[in-house]
mmCIF file of C-alpha atoms in Angstrom:
data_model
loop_
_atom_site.group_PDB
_atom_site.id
_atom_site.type_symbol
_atom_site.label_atom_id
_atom_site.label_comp_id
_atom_site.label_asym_id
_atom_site.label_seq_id
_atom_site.Cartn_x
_atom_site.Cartn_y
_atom_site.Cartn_z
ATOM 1 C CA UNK A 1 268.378 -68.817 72.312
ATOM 2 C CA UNK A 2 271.607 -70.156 70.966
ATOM 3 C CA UNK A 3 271.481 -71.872 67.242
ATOM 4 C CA UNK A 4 273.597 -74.981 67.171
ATOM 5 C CA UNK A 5 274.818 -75.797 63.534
ATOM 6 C CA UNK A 6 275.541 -79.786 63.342
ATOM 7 C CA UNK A 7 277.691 -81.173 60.258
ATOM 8 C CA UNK A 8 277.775 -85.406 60.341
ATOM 9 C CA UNK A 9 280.020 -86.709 57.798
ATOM 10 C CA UNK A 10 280.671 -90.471 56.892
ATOM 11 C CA UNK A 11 284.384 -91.133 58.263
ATOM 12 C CA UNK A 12 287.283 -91.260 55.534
ATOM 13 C CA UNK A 13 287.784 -95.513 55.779
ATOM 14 C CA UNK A 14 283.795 -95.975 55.275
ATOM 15 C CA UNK A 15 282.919 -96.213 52.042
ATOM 16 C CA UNK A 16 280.090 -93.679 50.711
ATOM 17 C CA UNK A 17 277.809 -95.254 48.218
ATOM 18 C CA UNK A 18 275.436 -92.340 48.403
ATOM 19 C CA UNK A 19 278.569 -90.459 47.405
ATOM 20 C CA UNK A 20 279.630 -92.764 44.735
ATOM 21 C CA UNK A 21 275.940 -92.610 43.145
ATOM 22 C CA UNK A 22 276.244 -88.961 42.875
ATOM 23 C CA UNK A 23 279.773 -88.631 41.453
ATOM 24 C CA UNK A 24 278.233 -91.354 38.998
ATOM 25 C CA UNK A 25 275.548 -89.320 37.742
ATOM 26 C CA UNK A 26 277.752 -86.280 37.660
ATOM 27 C CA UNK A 27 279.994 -87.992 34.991
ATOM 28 C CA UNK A 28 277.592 -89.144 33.286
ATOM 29 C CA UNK A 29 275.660 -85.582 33.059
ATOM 30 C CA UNK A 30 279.431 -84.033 31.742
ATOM 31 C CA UNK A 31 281.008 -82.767 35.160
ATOM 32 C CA UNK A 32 284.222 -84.810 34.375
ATOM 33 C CA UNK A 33 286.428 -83.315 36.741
ATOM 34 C CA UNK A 34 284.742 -84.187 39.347
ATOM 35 C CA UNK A 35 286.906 -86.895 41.204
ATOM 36 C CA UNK A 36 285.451 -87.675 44.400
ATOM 37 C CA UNK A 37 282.200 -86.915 46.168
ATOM 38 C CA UNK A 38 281.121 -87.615 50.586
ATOM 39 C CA UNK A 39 277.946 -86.409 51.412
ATOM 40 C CA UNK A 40 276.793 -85.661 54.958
ATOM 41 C CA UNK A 41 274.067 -84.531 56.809
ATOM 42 C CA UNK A 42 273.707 -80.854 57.928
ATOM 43 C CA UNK A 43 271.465 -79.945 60.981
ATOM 44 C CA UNK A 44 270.246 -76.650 62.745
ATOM 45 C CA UNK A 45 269.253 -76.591 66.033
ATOM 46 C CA UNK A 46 267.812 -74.160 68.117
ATOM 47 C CA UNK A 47 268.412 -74.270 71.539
ATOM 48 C CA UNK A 48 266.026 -72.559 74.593
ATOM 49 C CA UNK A 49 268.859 -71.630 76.626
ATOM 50 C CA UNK A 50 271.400 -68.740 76.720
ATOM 51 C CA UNK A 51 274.186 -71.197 78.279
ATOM 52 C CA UNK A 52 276.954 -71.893 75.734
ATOM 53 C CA UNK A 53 279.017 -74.200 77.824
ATOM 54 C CA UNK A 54 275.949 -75.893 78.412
ATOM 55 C CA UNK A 55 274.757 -76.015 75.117
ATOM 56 C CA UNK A 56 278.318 -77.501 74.180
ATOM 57 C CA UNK A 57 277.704 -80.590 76.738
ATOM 58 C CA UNK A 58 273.911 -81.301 75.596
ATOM 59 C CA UNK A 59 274.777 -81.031 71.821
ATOM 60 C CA UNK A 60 277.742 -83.756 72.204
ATOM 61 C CA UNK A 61 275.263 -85.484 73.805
ATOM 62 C CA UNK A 62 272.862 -85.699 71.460
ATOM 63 C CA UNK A 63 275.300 -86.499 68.416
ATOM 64 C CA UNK A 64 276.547 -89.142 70.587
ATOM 65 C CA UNK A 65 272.925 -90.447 71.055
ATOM 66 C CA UNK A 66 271.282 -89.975 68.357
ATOM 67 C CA UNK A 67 272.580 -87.418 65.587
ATOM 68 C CA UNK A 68 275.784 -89.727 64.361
ATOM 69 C CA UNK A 69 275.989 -93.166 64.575
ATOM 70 C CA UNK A 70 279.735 -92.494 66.003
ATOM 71 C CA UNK A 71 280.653 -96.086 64.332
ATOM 72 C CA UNK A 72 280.779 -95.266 60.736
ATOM 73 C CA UNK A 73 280.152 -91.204 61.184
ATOM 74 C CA UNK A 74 281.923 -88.119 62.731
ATOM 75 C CA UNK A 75 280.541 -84.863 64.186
ATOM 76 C CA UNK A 76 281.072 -81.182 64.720
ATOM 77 C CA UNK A 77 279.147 -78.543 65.424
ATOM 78 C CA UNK A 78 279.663 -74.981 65.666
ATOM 79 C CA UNK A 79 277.139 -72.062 68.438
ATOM 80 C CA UNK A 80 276.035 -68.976 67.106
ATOM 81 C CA UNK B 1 292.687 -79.805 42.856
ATOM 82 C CA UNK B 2 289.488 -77.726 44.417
ATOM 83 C CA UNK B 3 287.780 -78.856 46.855
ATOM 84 C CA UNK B 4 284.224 -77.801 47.331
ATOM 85 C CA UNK B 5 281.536 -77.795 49.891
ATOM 86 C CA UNK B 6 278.224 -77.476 49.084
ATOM 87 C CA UNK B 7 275.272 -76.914 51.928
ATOM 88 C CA UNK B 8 271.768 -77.904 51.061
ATOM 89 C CA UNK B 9 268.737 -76.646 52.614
ATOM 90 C CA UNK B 10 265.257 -76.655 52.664
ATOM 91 C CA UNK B 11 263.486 -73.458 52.380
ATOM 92 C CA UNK B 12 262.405 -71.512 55.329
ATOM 93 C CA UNK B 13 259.188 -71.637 53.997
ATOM 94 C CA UNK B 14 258.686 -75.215 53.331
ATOM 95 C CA UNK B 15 257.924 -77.932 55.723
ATOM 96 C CA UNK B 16 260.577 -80.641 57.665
ATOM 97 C CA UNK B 17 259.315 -83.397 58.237
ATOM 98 C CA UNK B 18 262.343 -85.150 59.013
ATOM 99 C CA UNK B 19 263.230 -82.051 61.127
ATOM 100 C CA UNK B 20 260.264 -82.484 63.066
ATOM 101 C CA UNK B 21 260.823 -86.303 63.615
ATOM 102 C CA UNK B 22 264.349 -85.460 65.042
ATOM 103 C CA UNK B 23 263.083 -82.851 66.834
ATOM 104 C CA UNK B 24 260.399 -85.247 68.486
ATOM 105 C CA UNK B 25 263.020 -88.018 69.404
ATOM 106 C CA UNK B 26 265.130 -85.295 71.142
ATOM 107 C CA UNK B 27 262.461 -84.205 73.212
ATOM 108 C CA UNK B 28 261.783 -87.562 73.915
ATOM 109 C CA UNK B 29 265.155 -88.707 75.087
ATOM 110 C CA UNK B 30 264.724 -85.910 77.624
ATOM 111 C CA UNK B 31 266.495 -82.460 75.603
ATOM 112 C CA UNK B 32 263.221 -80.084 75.840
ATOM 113 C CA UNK B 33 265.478 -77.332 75.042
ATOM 114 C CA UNK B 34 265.466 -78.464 71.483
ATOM 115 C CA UNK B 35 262.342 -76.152 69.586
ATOM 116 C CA UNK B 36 263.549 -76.623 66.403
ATOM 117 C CA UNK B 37 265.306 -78.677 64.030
ATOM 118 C CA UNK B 38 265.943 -78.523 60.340
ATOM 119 C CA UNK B 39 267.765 -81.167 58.815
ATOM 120 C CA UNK B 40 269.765 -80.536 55.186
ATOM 121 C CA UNK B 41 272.548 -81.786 53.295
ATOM 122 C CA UNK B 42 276.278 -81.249 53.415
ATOM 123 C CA UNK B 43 278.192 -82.330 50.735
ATOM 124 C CA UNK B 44 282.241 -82.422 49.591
ATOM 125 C CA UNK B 45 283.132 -82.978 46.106
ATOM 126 C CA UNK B 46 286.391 -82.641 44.948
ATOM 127 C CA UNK B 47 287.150 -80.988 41.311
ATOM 128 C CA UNK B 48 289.933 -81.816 38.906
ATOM 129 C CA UNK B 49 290.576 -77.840 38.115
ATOM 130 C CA UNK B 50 292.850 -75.104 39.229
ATOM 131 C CA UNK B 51 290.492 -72.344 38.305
ATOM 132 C CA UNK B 52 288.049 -70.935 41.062
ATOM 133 C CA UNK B 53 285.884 -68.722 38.311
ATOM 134 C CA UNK B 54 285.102 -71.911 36.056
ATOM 135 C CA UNK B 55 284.605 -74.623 39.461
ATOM 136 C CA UNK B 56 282.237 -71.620 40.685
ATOM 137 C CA UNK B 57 280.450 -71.848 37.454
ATOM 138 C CA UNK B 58 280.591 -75.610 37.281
ATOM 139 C CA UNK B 59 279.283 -76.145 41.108
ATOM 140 C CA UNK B 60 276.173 -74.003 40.397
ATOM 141 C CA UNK B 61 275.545 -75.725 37.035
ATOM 142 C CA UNK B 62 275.788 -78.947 39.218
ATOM 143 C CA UNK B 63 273.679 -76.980 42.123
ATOM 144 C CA UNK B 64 271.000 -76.316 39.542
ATOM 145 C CA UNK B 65 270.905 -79.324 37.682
ATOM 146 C CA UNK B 66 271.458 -82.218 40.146
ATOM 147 C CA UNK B 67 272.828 -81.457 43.796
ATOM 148 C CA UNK B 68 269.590 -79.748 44.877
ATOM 149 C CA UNK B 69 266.052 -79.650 44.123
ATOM 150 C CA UNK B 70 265.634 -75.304 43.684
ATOM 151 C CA UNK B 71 261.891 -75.441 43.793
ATOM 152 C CA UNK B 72 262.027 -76.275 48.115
ATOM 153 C CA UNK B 73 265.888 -76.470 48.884
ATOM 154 C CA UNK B 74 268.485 -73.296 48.529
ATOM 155 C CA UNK B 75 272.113 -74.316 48.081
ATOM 156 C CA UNK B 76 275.580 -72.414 49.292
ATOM 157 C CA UNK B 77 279.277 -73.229 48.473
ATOM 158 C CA UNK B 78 282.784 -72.508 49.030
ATOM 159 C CA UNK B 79 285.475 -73.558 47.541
ATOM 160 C CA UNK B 80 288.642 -74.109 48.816
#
């Protein structure tokens, strides 16, 4: 069993509005000094298999398939 | 400048829905390794402040109030 921890994050020449929204309400709820804001998406996986290098190869494929749109997003992941 | 990373999850004990639908399409696209997925939120906000001890009180005044919902998500940070 190997967990698989996946971080997608929007890449740093894409705008965020999701981002934007929250440093918005932020402000407006006194957090001032807060001066910039990206949100992601943060995944767990657990994977039936003991294989690490294995696991490595499936998990890039499945951000490249389906976890990130690799267009506007990045990906990294870490095994445990 | 601090920067801060916040990680928000749901609770072990409540339901993922969108977990489950990722999980789903994985198995579907052929990874049957996959038996579980839960899906949170990763977020990077960066603070106008020098001072750890106040941004550490100020991201779990933000935690509490707006960044995550306590009664089914748990949140983590560090700062750097």
């Amino acid at each position: 069993m190997i967990k698989a921890t996946v971080y997608v994050t929007i890449k740093e020449s894409v705008l965020d509005p999701q981002g934007n929204t929250v440093q918005g309400a932020l402000h407006s709820m006194g957090f001032q000094e807060v001066n910039n804001v990206r949100i992601g998406k943060y995944m767990e996986l657990t994977l039936d298999t003991t294989d690490k290098t294995e696991a490595e190869q499936r998990i890039t494929e499945m951000c490249e398939k389906l976890l990130a749109n690799t267009v506007i997003e990045d990906y990294r992941f870490e095994l445990n």
